[in-house]
Amino acid sequence: NAGVMQNPRHLVRRRGQEARLRCSPMKGHSHVYWYRQLPEEGLKFMVYLQKENIIDESGMPKERFSAEFPKEGPSILRIQQVVRGDSAAYFCASSPRASGAADSYEQYFGPGTRLTVT
Amino acid sequence: RKEVEQDPGPFNVPEGATVAFNCTYSNSASQSFFWYRQDCRKEPKLLMSVYSSGNEDGRFTAQLNRASQYISLLIRDSKLSDSATYLCVVNKGTYKYIFGTGTRLKVLA
């Protein structure tokens, strides 16, 4: 059973370019979460999606950032006009469901995409 | 005050030692608690969920103290491979995880 997959693992962009990060959840998981981790800091929640729906994007900057999880294909986190402050590790996690027993909240993380903005 | 606080460490301990970490949380409505392990430049991996009655998995024991709003992780007979950052995670019974910044453990030969 393949785990959460993310690509690319490393991404270098110049200021002003666009960054597209992809995440395929674990098989059987329909809930996807994106987190950002800056050096020496904890992971910060960005957005929670189910298929074709954004459930909570309260952690995502209002401008330049968007996320989607289409009916077919991976979830995509898109950052337009990147700036140096966007350099971070972006992790995607998935879970089988988001309500019910406590263990249903267990989230499994992908290997992350390390974005470097030059 | 941060929602989830951890001592950043590092904790340097010899192989075979017992080490314990605490994590405090500020929101009394928190319902679910987890410990994750994160190796350098890798993704967090679920170590264990923390239940009200406490739980044990091999050399690892997790405890929850709701009255004092903290959770703990005890590692017995430390191995070199236990060296990592241990992340405390809290949520209020929803999908939104609140992560601590982690406690670094280094097990020395």
mmCIF file of C-alpha atoms in Angstrom, chain A residues 36-80:
data_model
loop_
_atom_site.group_PDB
_atom_site.id
_atom_site.type_symbol
_atom_site.label_atom_id
_atom_site.label_comp_id
_atom_site.label_asym_id
_atom_site.label_seq_id
_atom_site.Cartn_x
_atom_site.Cartn_y
_atom_site.Cartn_z
ATOM 1 C CA ARG A 36 4.098 24.448 5.735
ATOM 2 C CA GLN A 37 7.218 24.083 7.845
ATOM 3 C CA LEU A 38 9.768 26.847 8.115
ATOM 4 C CA PRO A 39 13.259 26.038 9.435
ATOM 5 C CA GLU A 40 13.288 25.499 13.208
ATOM 6 C CA GLU A 41 9.518 25.931 13.364
ATOM 7 C CA GLY A 42 6.568 23.634 13.782
ATOM 8 C CA LEU A 43 4.254 22.601 10.998
ATOM 9 C CA LYS A 44 1.503 25.113 10.292
ATOM 10 C CA PHE A 45 -1.850 24.066 8.896
ATOM 11 C CA MET A 46 -2.692 25.674 5.566
ATOM 12 C CA VAL A 47 -5.718 24.017 3.994
ATOM 13 C CA TYR A 48 -7.982 20.984 4.219
ATOM 14 C CA LEU A 49 -9.644 19.531 1.146
ATOM 15 C CA GLN A 50 -11.903 16.696 0.194
ATOM 16 C CA LYS A 51 -12.515 15.668 -3.389
ATOM 17 C CA GLU A 52 -13.623 18.772 -5.329
ATOM 18 C CA ASN A 53 -14.142 20.757 -2.120
ATOM 19 C CA ILE A 54 -12.087 23.132 -0.042
ATOM 20 C CA ILE A 55 -13.273 22.593 3.510
ATOM 21 C CA ASP A 56 -10.996 24.956 5.406
ATOM 22 C CA GLU A 57 -8.390 27.284 3.979
ATOM 23 C CA SER A 58 -7.997 29.431 7.051
ATOM 24 C CA GLY A 59 -4.260 28.799 7.294
ATOM 25 C CA MET A 60 -3.500 29.760 3.751
ATOM 26 C CA PRO A 61 -2.402 33.300 2.795
ATOM 27 C CA LYS A 62 -5.229 35.107 1.019
ATOM 28 C CA GLU A 63 -3.113 36.134 -1.919
ATOM 29 C CA ARG A 64 -0.993 34.094 -4.311
ATOM 30 C CA PHE A 65 -1.842 30.721 -2.726
ATOM 31 C CA SER A 66 -4.528 28.350 -3.925
ATOM 32 C CA ALA A 67 -5.287 24.654 -3.558
ATOM 33 C CA GLU A 68 -7.472 22.133 -5.286
ATOM 34 C CA PHE A 69 -8.295 18.450 -5.108
ATOM 35 C CA PRO A 70 -10.038 17.489 -8.345
ATOM 36 C CA LYS A 71 -12.223 14.470 -8.846
ATOM 37 C CA GLU A 72 -9.417 12.807 -10.752
ATOM 38 C CA GLY A 73 -5.762 13.305 -10.074
ATOM 39 C CA PRO A 74 -3.651 14.650 -7.230
ATOM 40 C CA SER A 75 -4.229 17.585 -4.966
ATOM 41 C CA ILE A 76 -2.312 20.666 -6.073
ATOM 42 C CA LEU A 77 -0.989 23.539 -4.019
ATOM 43 C CA ARG A 78 -0.233 26.477 -6.244
ATOM 44 C CA ILE A 79 1.858 29.482 -5.304
ATOM 45 C CA GLN A 80 1.881 32.341 -7.752
#
